[in-house]
Amino acid sequence: MASLEVPELAYEEYTNRQLAAVPLAILAVAVAVLGITFALTGTPLALGIEFTGGTELTIATTADQDEVAAAFEQEPTSIQPVEGQQQYIVRFAASDLEGFDEDGQAILQDLVDQADQNLEPAAGADGSSPVVGESLTSASFGQQIQFTALIGLVVAFIGMSAITFGLFRTFVPSVAVSLSAFSDLIIPLAFMSLFDIQLTLGTVAALLMLIGYSVDSDILLNNHVLRRSGSFYESVHRSMRTGITMTVTSTVAMLVMAIVAWFFGIGLLRDIGLILAVGLIADLMNTYLMNVSLLRWYKFEGVAR
Amino acid sequence: MSARETFSKWWRIAVLVLLVSVALYALFIPGGMFGSSDTGSVGDANETATDDSLHNLVFGLDLDGGARISAPATGMTVDDVTLDHGGTPEQAQQAGNDLESTLRESFQSEYDDFQAADVTVRYHQGDDSYTVEVFDDNVSAAAFAETLSAEGHDVSENDVEDRVTEETRESMVSVITSKLNQAGLSGGQAYTTETLGGEHYIVAEAPGYTAAELRALLEQRGSIEVRAYVPDGNGSQENITLLQQEDFDTIMSAEYDNEQNQYQVGVTLHDGPAAEFESQMNEIGFTSEGVGQCSLRQNAAGNYDFADSGDQWCLLTMSDGEVVSALGLEDRLATNMRSGEWKNDPRYNMVTGRGEGNEEAAQHANEISMNLQAGALDAPLDFGNAQVMSVQSSLGDQYKTDSLLIGIFAVFAVSGMVYVRYRDPRVALPMILTALSEVVILLGVAAAAEMAITLAHVAGFIAVVGTGVDDLVIIADEVMDEGSVTQARIFNNRFRKAFWTIGAAAATTIIAMSPLAVSSSLGDLQGFAIITILGVLIGVFVTRPAYGSILRKLLTSEE
C-alpha cells in the first residue's frame, strides 16, 4: 500500500540564489497582482460588505436564480446559490443602494418586503417569509471594522516577529521566519484577488490563523538547524519530514472544511478553509526553499563573516 | 514500582482523563456545572427547545436564530462645565438640575420637537464639574454652544463633541436590557463595544426576533412626559413640562376602568416632584378656573388639533414626543390638589382614551406602562450607522447540523492523513484521540461558561484540531527519531526537545490571536480568537504532555 514518504530534496545541487529565486519570484508576482488590482480598482482585493457596507439576504425560495434576481427593484451586486438547498445568498453593496447612508435599515426592510412579495418561500422556512437571514453594515461601520482588522493583522505580525527574535536571538534566522510569514500572507491575498474572493471577517481570521500556523514549520526548521547537532542537510531533512507531514495534514483538513462548507453554503467556514489551504501550500514552498536558502547562507557564510 | 514512579508516569494522562470527564459532565449532565441558569427568564418557544436538548451548549444568534443590531447613540456632549453651588453634594446636584431645566426650556422654545429627555446635565463629584448632553439631531453644535453661552458658560462650537458620555451609554444598555426582558426574551442581551478608532456602539441581541422586530423595539425611545397646555396670559397657549420619567415612583399595569369607561395606567409620584407638581398645578390655574376646561379632540388622522380654540387647560401625556392624550383635570383631583392634600398620597391615573374596545387607547396604555417601567433610552440610536444581522431559527438549525458535519469531515481527513503517514496504530490512534479530547475539553469549557457558540467558534474548534495535530506530529516524529525508543530516559530527553518547538509555536499563535481576543468590535472574530487561544493553552499544558506519556507507555519496553 502507498505510504506517505516525504521526498528528499537534493539541496546540494542548487545554489542559494536558485533556491530562493522561485519563492521570491512568486512573491513578486503576488505583489504585482495586488498592485495592479489596486491601481485598477482602488483596493488591492475585493472587500466584502462587512467592510464596504451593504446588505446580505439569505433567501429560501422555490424560485430559480434569475427569478430571485428579478424580484428586486435594484439589481443585486451578487447572488450565490447554496448547494443542496433551495437557498440563495443575495448581496447588495452600499454604493449600489440609493439612500443607504441615511437610513440603511429602511432600505433593508424594502428589500425584505420585495422578497416577501415576489418570491415563494421554500418548505424549510419558518413562517411565510422567504427571507431566512439578513444582515446589514453601514458604510461608516464598515470602515471602522476595516481599520480595526488592519491594525489587528499588523499587531499580530509584529507580535509574531518579536517572539521569533526573542526565541532565536539571531538576526538572519528570525528575518527568515518573518519574511516567510509575510510571503505566506501575501500569496493568499493575491490568490483572493485573482479568484475574486472577498476579504471578509472570516478571511481576516484565516490570515491571522495563518500567521500562527505558518511559523510552526519555520520554527521547527530553525530549531533543528540552529539548536541541534548534526550536519546542516541532515537537520533540514529531519525537520522537513515532520514539517511537511504537519503542513500537509493541516492543508488537507482545511481543504476538506472548505469543500464541505462550500457545499453547505456556509461562507465563513469556506473562506477560512480555502485561504488557510492556499497559505499553507505557500508556506511549504517558502519554508523549504526560501527559508532553507537563507539559513544555509547564514550557516556557511553569514556566521563566518 | 514505587508509588512516586507510578505517579510521575501516569499523572499527565490522569489529568487528561479527569478534564475530559469534567468536560463531559459539563456538556451532558442536565443542569451543567453550576446548576440551571434558566430560572427567572420568561418562558418562550426557545426555552422549551433548550430544556429538551441533550447537551448544555448555548448557541449564538447565527446558530440559534435571532437578531442583533449595533448602532452608535446620537448626541453631543460638552465637558467641564462649572457651576456655582453651595458646596454640599445635594446643592451641587440641585444646581445641575436647575441648569438642565433652564436649558430644556430654552431648547423647547426654539425647537418644536424637543423632548424633555433630550437634554441631560450630569454632575461629576471628582472634579466638581458637569457634562451637558443634547440628544436631538435638529440642534446643531453651534446652536448648542450658543444656548449654553447664553447661560453664562464660555462654550464655543469647538467644545461640542459629537458623542454621548459613558454614563449615558451604560444607562442605555440597562434600559435596553430591561426592554428585552419585558418582551419575554430569554437570552436577550445588550452591551457596548468600542472600535480602535474610539467609536462606541451599543449592541442589542434578541434570540427569536427578526431584524425589523428588534428595530421596532429599539426605535421606540420610550420617553414619557406630562405637559400642561395652558393660556400664557397673552391670549395664546403655552406648553410647560410638568412631569418626566424619573418623577414617577410606582407604575401599575395598563387597565380598563369600567366605571370611568377609560384605559389608564395608575402611577404614583416621588415625594419631591409630587409637591412641585401640585403647587405648579395650583399656580397655573389648573385646579381653579381650569378644571375640566379641555376641549382638544383628535382629528380623523388621530392627531390632536392645537388650532385656536379659546383658553384651554389640558394635561398632555406625551410618548416619544407624540401627544397620546389631552385631558382636563377632574373635579375630585382638583379639590385634593387645591387643599394641598394630594401630595401626601400622590396617586394619579394616566388616561390614554375613553370607550371600551378602543384599541388605540389600550395599546397606548400598555406602551406607557411598559416604557415607564423599563425606563427611557437616554439617547436615540443612530440607525444610519448601524450593523444588523438576523438569522431565522430554521437556518440556524441547518448551520448547526452542517457545521457538525464539517467538523466530522475535518477530523476524518486529519485521521486519514495521520494513519497514512505513520502506519502504526500505536502512534496514530492516540494522536487522533488526543486531538479530539482537546475539542471535548474546549466544548466543556464553553458549556460551563455558557459561552454562546457561533459559526466563528466552530471555525476556532477546527483550527484547534489542526494546530493540535501539528504539535502531536512534532512529538511523535521527535521521539521516534532514529529508530525505536527503548529507554524512558532517552524518551524524556527527546520529548523535552519536541516541547521547545511546541511551546514556541504556541506562543506565536497566542500572540497572533490576542489582538482579536481583546477587541470586541470585530464581534464574531473575538469568539474565534478566544477558542483558538484556549485550545492552544489546553493543548500545551494538558493534552500534548499526556500524548507524550501515552507514547512512552506504548513505545518504551520497560515494564
GROMACS .gro file of C-alpha atoms in nm, chain A residues 1-6 50 58 82 85 87 89 100-106 108-109 124-127 129 131-141 144-145 147-149 151-152 155-156 158-160 163-164 167-168 201-202 204-206 208-209 211-213 215-216 219-220 223-224 227-228 234 238 241-243 245-250 252-254 256-257 260-261 264-266 268-269 272, chain B residues 62 69-72 193 195-199 201 210-212 215 219 382-395 398-399 401-403 405-406 409-410 413-414 417-423 455-456 458-459 462-471 473-475 477-478 480-482 494 497-498 500-501 504-509 511-513 515-516 519 521-525 528 532:
model
  190
    1MET     CA    1   0.000   0.000   0.000
    2ALA     CA    2   0.111   0.350  -0.072
    3SER     CA    3   0.254   0.523   0.224
    4LEU     CA    4   0.327   0.886   0.258
    5GLU     CA    5   0.700   0.933   0.234
    6VAL     CA    6   0.843   1.276   0.246
   50GLU     CA    7  -1.874   4.384   0.617
   58THR     CA    8  -3.035   3.467   0.274
   82VAL     CA    9  -2.639   2.733  -0.177
   85GLN     CA   10  -3.064   2.372  -0.051
   87GLN     CA   11  -3.136   2.891  -0.089
   89ILE     CA   12  -2.734   3.447  -0.071
  100PHE     CA   13  -2.846   5.365   0.213
  101ASP     CA   14  -2.624   5.601   0.410
  102GLU     CA   15  -2.919   5.790   0.553
  103ASP     CA   16  -3.137   5.500   0.658
  104GLY     CA   17  -2.994   5.163   0.566
  105GLN     CA   18  -3.244   4.977   0.781
  106ALA     CA   19  -3.538   5.118   0.586
  108LEU     CA   20  -3.311   4.666   0.402
  109GLN     CA   21  -3.677   4.648   0.504
  124GLY     CA   22  -3.788   2.485   0.514
  125ALA     CA   23  -3.851   2.848   0.607
  126ASP     CA   24  -4.033   2.940   0.929
  127GLY     CA   25  -4.349   3.131   0.865
  129SER     CA   26  -4.124   3.494   0.459
  131VAL     CA   27  -3.601   3.571   0.392
  132VAL     CA   28  -3.435   3.344   0.647
  133GLY     CA   29  -3.137   3.561   0.724
  134GLU     CA   30  -3.046   3.923   0.680
  135SER     CA   31  -2.751   4.138   0.764
  136LEU     CA   32  -2.663   4.500   0.716
  137THR     CA   33  -2.349   4.701   0.767
  138SER     CA   34  -2.342   5.075   0.726
  139ALA     CA   35  -2.055   5.221   0.527
  140SER     CA   36  -1.912   5.402   0.829
  141PHE     CA   37  -1.932   5.091   1.045
  144GLN     CA   38  -1.428   5.114   1.136
  145ILE     CA   39  -1.411   4.737   1.100
  147PHE     CA   40  -0.939   4.982   1.020
  148THR     CA   41  -0.964   4.752   1.323
  149ALA     CA   42  -0.896   4.442   1.115
  151ILE     CA   43  -0.449   4.707   1.286
  152GLY     CA   44  -0.518   4.357   1.418
  155VAL     CA   45  -0.014   4.392   1.552
  156ALA     CA   46  -0.030   4.015   1.513
  158ILE     CA   47   0.473   4.243   1.472
  159GLY     CA   48   0.399   4.031   1.779
  160MET     CA   49   0.491   3.713   1.595
  163ILE     CA   50   0.853   3.639   1.957
  164THR     CA   51   1.075   3.476   1.694
  167LEU     CA   52   1.342   3.282   2.064
  168PHE     CA   53   1.639   3.270   1.830
  201LEU     CA   54  -1.403   3.895   0.869
  202GLY     CA   55  -1.372   3.521   0.807
  204VAL     CA   56  -0.911   3.805   0.816
  205ALA     CA   57  -0.942   3.533   1.081
  206ALA     CA   58  -0.786   3.290   0.835
  208LEU     CA   59  -0.435   3.563   1.144
  209MET     CA   60  -0.451   3.188   1.184
  211ILE     CA   61   0.046   3.378   1.091
  212GLY     CA   62   0.022   3.127   1.374
  213TYR     CA   63   0.026   2.812   1.159
  215VAL     CA   64   0.561   2.989   1.159
  216ASP     CA   65   0.528   2.639   1.311
  219ILE     CA   66   1.039   2.743   1.391
  220LEU     CA   67   1.079   2.368   1.355
  223ASN     CA   68   1.526   2.483   1.575
  224HIS     CA   69   1.670   2.176   1.407
  227ARG     CA   70   1.998   2.422   1.812
  228ARG     CA   71   2.069   2.060   1.728
  234GLU     CA   72   2.062   1.609   0.795
  238ARG     CA   73   1.472   1.571   0.962
  241ARG     CA   74   0.988   1.509   0.743
  242THR     CA   75   0.795   1.642   1.041
  243GLY     CA   76   0.714   1.982   0.892
  245THR     CA   77   0.365   1.594   0.747
  246MET     CA   78   0.203   1.853   0.967
  247THR     CA   79   0.157   2.116   0.698
  248VAL     CA   80   0.007   1.866   0.454
  249THR     CA   81  -0.223   1.730   0.727
  250SER     CA   82  -0.347   2.080   0.809
  252VAL     CA   83  -0.596   1.856   0.380
  253ALA     CA   84  -0.812   1.934   0.685
  254MET     CA   85  -0.864   2.289   0.563
  256VAL     CA   86  -1.198   1.933   0.335
  257MET     CA   87  -1.351   2.205   0.551
  260VAL     CA   88  -1.785   2.073   0.269
  261ALA     CA   89  -1.863   2.429   0.380
  264PHE     CA   90  -2.348   2.365   0.257
  265GLY     CA   91  -2.322   2.734   0.171
  266ILE     CA   92  -2.151   2.841   0.493
  268LEU     CA   93  -1.741   3.193   0.668
  269LEU     CA   94  -1.604   2.840   0.706
  272ILE     CA   95  -1.134   3.030   0.623
  367ASP     CA   96  -2.630   3.270   1.392
  374ILE     CA   97  -2.830   4.542   1.594
  375SER     CA   98  -2.521   4.751   1.672
  376ALA     CA   99  -2.559   5.125   1.645
  377PRO     CA  100  -2.399   5.434   1.794
  498THR     CA  101  -1.835   4.776   2.205
  500THR     CA  102  -1.368   5.021   1.787
  501LEU     CA  103  -0.999   5.101   1.772
  502GLY     CA  104  -1.098   5.437   1.627
  503GLY     CA  105  -1.267   5.513   1.959
  504GLU     CA  106  -1.625   5.487   1.833
  506TYR     CA  107  -2.153   5.113   1.962
  515THR     CA  108  -3.633   3.937   1.322
  516ALA     CA  109  -3.429   4.248   1.246
  517ALA     CA  110  -3.746   4.452   1.194
  520ARG     CA  111  -3.550   4.762   1.544
  524GLU     CA  112  -3.655   5.268   1.786
  687ASP     CA  113  -2.832   5.622   1.503
  688PHE     CA  114  -2.967   5.354   1.270
  689GLY     CA  115  -2.796   5.519   0.971
  690ASN     CA  116  -2.465   5.389   1.107
  691ALA     CA  117  -2.588   5.055   1.226
  692GLN     CA  118  -2.487   4.699   1.167
  693VAL     CA  119  -2.771   4.449   1.156
  694MET     CA  120  -2.768   4.071   1.149
  695SER     CA  121  -3.053   3.828   1.173
  696VAL     CA  122  -3.097   3.459   1.111
  697GLN     CA  123  -3.417   3.258   1.121
  698SER     CA  124  -3.405   2.963   1.355
  699SER     CA  125  -3.455   2.717   1.068
  700LEU     CA  126  -3.139   2.848   0.902
  703GLN     CA  127  -2.929   2.398   0.936
  704TYR     CA  128  -2.598   2.571   1.016
  706THR     CA  129  -2.607   2.034   1.159
  707ASP     CA  130  -2.383   2.143   0.874
  708SER     CA  131  -2.104   2.266   1.094
  710LEU     CA  132  -2.075   1.755   0.966
  711ILE     CA  133  -1.791   1.984   0.859
  714PHE     CA  134  -1.525   1.550   0.792
  715ALA     CA  135  -1.226   1.756   0.904
  718ALA     CA  136  -0.940   1.396   0.693
  719VAL     CA  137  -0.685   1.451   0.968
  722MET     CA  138  -0.360   1.163   0.686
  723VAL     CA  139  -0.211   1.068   1.017
  724TYR     CA  140  -0.275   0.699   0.962
  725VAL     CA  141  -0.132   0.701   0.610
  726ARG     CA  142   0.179   0.874   0.741
  727TYR     CA  143   0.253   0.661   1.042
  728ARG     CA  144   0.103   0.322   0.963
  760LEU     CA  145  -2.000   2.983   1.346
  761ALA     CA  146  -1.678   3.167   1.427
  763VAL     CA  147  -1.681   2.639   1.508
  764ALA     CA  148  -1.401   2.763   1.284
  767ILE     CA  149  -1.147   2.318   1.363
  768ALA     CA  150  -0.836   2.535   1.385
  769VAL     CA  151  -0.766   2.378   1.724
  770VAL     CA  152  -0.779   2.027   1.577
  771GLY     CA  153  -0.536   2.150   1.310
  772THR     CA  154  -0.277   2.302   1.546
  773GLY     CA  155  -0.326   2.016   1.790
  774VAL     CA  156  -0.237   1.752   1.534
  775ASP     CA  157   0.057   1.961   1.413
  776ASP     CA  158   0.208   1.951   1.756
  778VAL     CA  159   0.317   1.514   1.482
  779ILE     CA  160   0.617   1.707   1.615
  780ILE     CA  161   0.614   1.499   1.933
  782ASP     CA  162   0.849   1.239   1.500
  783GLU     CA  163   1.086   1.365   1.762
  785MET     CA  164   1.072   0.813   1.722
  786ASP     CA  165   1.373   0.981   1.568
  787GLU     CA  166   1.639   0.733   1.463
  799ARG     CA  167   1.356   1.380   2.315
  802LYS     CA  168   1.325   1.882   2.284
  803ALA     CA  169   0.997   1.849   2.100
  805TRP     CA  170   1.054   2.354   2.296
  806THR     CA  171   0.924   2.374   1.940
  809ALA     CA  172   0.746   2.839   2.066
  810ALA     CA  173   0.474   2.767   1.809
  811ALA     CA  174   0.203   2.806   2.073
  812ALA     CA  175   0.345   3.140   2.183
  813THR     CA  176   0.333   3.278   1.830
  814THR     CA  177  -0.024   3.158   1.777
  816ILE     CA  178   0.037   3.642   2.014
  817ALA     CA  179  -0.116   3.642   1.666
  818MET     CA  180  -0.467   3.588   1.803
  820PRO     CA  181  -0.541   4.144   1.929
  821LEU     CA  182  -0.867   3.981   1.818
  824SER     CA  183  -1.104   4.368   2.074
  826SER     CA  184  -1.550   4.547   1.793
  827LEU     CA  185  -1.486   4.269   1.545
  828GLY     CA  186  -1.771   4.076   1.703
  829ASP     CA  187  -1.762   3.729   1.553
  830LEU     CA  188  -1.385   3.706   1.538
  833PHE     CA  189  -1.275   3.254   1.709
  837THR     CA  190  -0.810   2.921   1.947
   0.00000   0.00000   0.00000
